CSV table of C-alpha atoms in Angstrom, one decimal:
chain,number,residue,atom,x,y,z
A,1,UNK,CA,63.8,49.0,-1.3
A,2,UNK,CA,64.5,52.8,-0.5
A,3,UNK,CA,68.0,53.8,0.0
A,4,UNK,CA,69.6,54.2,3.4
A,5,UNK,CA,69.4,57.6,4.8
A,6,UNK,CA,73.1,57.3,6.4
A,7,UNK,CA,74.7,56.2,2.8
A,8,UNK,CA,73.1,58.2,0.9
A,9,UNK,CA,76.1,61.2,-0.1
A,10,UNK,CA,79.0,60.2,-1.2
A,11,UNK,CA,80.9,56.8,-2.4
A,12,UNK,CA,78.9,53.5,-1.5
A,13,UNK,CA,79.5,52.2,1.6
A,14,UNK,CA,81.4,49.0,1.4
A,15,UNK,CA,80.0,46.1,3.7
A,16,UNK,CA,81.9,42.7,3.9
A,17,UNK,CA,81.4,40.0,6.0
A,18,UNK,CA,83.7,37.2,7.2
A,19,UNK,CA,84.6,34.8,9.7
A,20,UNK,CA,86.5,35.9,12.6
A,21,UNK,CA,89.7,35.0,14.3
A,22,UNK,CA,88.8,32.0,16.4
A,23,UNK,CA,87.6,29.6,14.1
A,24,UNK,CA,84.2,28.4,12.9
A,25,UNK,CA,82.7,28.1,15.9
A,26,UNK,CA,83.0,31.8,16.3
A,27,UNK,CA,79.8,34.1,14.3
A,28,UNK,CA,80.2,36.0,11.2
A,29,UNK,CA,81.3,39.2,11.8
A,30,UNK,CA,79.9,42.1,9.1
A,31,UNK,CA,81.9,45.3,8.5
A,32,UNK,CA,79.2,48.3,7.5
A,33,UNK,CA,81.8,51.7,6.4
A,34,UNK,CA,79.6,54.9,6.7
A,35,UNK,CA,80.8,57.9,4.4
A,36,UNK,CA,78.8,60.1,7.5
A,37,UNK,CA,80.8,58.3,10.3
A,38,UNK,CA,84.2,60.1,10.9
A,39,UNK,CA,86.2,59.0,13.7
A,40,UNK,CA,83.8,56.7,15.9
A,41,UNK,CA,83.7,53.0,15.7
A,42,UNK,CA,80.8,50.9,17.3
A,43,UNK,CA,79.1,47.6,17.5
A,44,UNK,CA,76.2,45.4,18.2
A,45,UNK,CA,75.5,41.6,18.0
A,46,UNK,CA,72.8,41.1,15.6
A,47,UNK,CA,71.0,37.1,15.8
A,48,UNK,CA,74.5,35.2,15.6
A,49,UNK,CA,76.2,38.0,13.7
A,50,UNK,CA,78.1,40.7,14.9
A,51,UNK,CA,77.9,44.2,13.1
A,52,UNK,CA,80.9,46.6,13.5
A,53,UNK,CA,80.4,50.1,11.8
A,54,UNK,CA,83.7,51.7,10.5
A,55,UNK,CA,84.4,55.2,8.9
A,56,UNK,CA,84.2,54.7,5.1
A,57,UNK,CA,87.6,55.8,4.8
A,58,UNK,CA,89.6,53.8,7.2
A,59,UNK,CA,92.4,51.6,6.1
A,60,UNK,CA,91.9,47.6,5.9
A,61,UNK,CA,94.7,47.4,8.8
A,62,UNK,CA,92.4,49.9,11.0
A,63,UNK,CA,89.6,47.6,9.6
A,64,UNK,CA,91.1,45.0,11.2
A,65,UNK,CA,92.2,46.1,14.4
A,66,UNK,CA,89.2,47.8,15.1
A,67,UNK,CA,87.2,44.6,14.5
A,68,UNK,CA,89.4,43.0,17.0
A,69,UNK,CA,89.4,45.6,19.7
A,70,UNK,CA,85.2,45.8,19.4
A,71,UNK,CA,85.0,41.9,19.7
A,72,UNK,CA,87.2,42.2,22.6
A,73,UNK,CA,84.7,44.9,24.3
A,74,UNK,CA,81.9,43.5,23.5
A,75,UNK,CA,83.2,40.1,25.5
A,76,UNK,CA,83.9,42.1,28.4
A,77,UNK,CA,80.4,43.7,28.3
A,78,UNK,CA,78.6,40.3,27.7
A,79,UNK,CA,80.9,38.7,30.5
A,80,UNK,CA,79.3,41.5,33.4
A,81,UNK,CA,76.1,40.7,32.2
A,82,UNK,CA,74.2,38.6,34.7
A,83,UNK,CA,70.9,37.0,33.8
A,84,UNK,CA,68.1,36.5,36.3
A,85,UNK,CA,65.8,33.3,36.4
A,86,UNK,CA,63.2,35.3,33.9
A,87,UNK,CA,65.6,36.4,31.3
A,88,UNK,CA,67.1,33.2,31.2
A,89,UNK,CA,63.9,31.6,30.7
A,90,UNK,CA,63.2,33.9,27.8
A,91,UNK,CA,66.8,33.4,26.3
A,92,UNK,CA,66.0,29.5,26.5
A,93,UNK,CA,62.5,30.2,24.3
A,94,UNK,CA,64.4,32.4,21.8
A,95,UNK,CA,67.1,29.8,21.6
A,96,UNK,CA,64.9,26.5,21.1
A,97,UNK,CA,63.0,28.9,18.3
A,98,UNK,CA,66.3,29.8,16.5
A,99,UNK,CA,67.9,26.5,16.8
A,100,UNK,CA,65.0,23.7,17.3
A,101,UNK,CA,61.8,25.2,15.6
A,102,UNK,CA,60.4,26.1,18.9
A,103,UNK,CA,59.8,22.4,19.9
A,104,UNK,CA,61.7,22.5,22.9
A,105,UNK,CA,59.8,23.6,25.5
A,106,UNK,CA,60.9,23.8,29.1
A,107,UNK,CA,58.5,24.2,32.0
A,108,UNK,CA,61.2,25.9,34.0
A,109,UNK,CA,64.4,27.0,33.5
A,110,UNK,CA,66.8,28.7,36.8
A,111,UNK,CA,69.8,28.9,38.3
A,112,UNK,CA,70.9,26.6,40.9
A,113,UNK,CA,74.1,26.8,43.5
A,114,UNK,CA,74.2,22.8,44.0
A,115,UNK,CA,75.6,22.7,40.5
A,116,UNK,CA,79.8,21.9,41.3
A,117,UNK,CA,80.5,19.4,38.5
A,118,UNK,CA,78.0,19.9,35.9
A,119,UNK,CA,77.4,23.0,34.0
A,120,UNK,CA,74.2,22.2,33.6
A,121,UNK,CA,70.9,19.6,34.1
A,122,UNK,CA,67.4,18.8,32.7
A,123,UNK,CA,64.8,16.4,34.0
A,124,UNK,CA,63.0,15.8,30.6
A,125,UNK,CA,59.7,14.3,32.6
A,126,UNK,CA,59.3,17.1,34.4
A,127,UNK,CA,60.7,19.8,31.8
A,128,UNK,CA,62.8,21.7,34.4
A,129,UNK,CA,66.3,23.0,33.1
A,130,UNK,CA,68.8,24.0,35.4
A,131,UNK,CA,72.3,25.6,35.1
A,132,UNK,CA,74.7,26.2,37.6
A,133,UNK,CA,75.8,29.8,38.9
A,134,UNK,CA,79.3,28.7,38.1
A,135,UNK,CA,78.2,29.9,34.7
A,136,UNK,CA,77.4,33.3,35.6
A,137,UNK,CA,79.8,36.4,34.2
A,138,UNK,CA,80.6,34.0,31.5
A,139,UNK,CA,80.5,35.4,27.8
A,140,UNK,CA,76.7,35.0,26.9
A,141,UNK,CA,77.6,32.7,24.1
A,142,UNK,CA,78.6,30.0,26.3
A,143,UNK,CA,75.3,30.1,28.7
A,144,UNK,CA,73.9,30.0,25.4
A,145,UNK,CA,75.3,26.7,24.7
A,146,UNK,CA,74.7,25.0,28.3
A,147,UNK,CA,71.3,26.2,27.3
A,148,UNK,CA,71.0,24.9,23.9
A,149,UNK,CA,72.9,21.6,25.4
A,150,UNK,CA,69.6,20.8,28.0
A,151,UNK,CA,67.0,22.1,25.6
A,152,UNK,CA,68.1,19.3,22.9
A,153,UNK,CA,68.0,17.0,26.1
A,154,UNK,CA,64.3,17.7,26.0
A,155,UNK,CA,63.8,16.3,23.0
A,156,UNK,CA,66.5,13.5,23.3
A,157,UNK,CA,67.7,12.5,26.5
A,158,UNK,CA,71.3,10.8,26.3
A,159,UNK,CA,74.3,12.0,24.2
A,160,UNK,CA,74.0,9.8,21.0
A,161,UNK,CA,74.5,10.3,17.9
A,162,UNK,CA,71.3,12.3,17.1
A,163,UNK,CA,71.3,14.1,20.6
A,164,UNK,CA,75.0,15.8,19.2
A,165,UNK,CA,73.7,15.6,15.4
A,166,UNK,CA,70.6,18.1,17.2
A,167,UNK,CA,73.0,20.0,19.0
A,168,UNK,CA,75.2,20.9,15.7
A,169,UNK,CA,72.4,23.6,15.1
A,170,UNK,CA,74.0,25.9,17.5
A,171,UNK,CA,76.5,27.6,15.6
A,172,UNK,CA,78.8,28.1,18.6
A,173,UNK,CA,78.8,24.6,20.0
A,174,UNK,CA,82.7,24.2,19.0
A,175,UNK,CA,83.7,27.7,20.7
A,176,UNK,CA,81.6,27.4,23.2
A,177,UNK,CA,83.1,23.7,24.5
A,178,UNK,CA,86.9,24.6,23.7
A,179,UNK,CA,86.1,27.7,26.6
A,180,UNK,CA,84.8,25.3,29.0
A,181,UNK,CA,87.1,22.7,28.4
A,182,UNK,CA,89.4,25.9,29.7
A,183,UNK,CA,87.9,26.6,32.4
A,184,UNK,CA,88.1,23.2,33.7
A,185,UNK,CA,91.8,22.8,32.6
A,186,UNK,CA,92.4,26.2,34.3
A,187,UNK,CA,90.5,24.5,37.5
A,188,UNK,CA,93.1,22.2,37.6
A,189,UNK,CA,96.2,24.0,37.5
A,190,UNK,CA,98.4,23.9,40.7
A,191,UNK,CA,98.2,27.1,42.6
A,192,UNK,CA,101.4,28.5,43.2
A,193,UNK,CA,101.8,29.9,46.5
A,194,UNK,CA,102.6,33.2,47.3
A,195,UNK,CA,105.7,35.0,49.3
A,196,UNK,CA,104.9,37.5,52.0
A,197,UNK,CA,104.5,40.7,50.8
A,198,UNK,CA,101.7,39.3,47.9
């Protein structure tokens, strides 16, 4: 394989990859340092991992902070991101190829409005998958998961053992549940009221 044009000169770049702060359910994360990169940081989700590219010469402390603050950004970018009925179709044939050998296959997939206590629904006989538009603004990795959650309901329809045994092939099933579980938690919480002047 040739070498990389952009590590070329210089010491090798050094690329490590770990888990991040969060837990398991959260993706690997993959460090690239550039030798040709001098003060800018940047990253991309790549599949399930997320790439950050560092200056060769930064510090393991900068390494780590920087990896924080881009996870951070990219969150807040996802989270604005609002999907219409098309691209969530294609996101639900992309995810039932990563995760279910392309064997779910819905005839429709949309968002809905009527949706107040589920996050999401599928009608296996008919193959219609719908999610509610509570969901929308939420961090893509979550819709993912509602997604991945009715798609495996097209190839098993209750929550037994093998429809959450399916299930475990998303990687972010864990993460994705605990934010939820927040959400609905947060729902919950008394609303203080406010004084004049609020």
């Amino acid at each position: 394989m040739p070498a990389d044009p952009l590590h070329s000169a210089g010491s090798p770049p050094r690329s490590t990859t770990s888990q991040p702060p969060g837990g398991s359910g959260a993706s690997p994360i993959e460090v690239r340092r550039s030798t040709r990169r001098r003060r800018t940081v940047s990253a991309y989700r790549e599949g399930d991992r997320t790439v950050v590219l560092i200056p060769a010469r930064m510090s393991e402390a900068e390494e780590q902070r920087w990896v924080t603050v881009m996870l951070d950004k990219l969150a807040a970018q996802e989270s604005k991101r609002v999907l219409g009925d098309t691209e969530l179709s294609e996101r639900a044939a992309r995810l039932s190829e990563l995760y279910f050998d392309g064997r779910a296959r819905p005839a429709s997939v949309r968002w809905v409005t009527n949706q107040n206590t589920r996050w999401g629904s599928c009608t296996p006989a008919e193959g219609s998958i719908r999610l509610s538009h509570r969901l929308q603004g939420m961090p893509e990795y979550v819709v993912d998961y509602v997604l991945a959650h009715e798609l495996a309901h097209l190839l098993v329809p209750g929550h037994g053992a093998d429809f959450w045994r399916l299930l475990e092939a998303y990687p972010r099933t864990e993460r994705a549940r605990g934010y939820l579980e927040g959400v609905v938690a947060a729902d919950r919480l008394p609303h203080l009221p406010t004084t004049r002047g609020e």
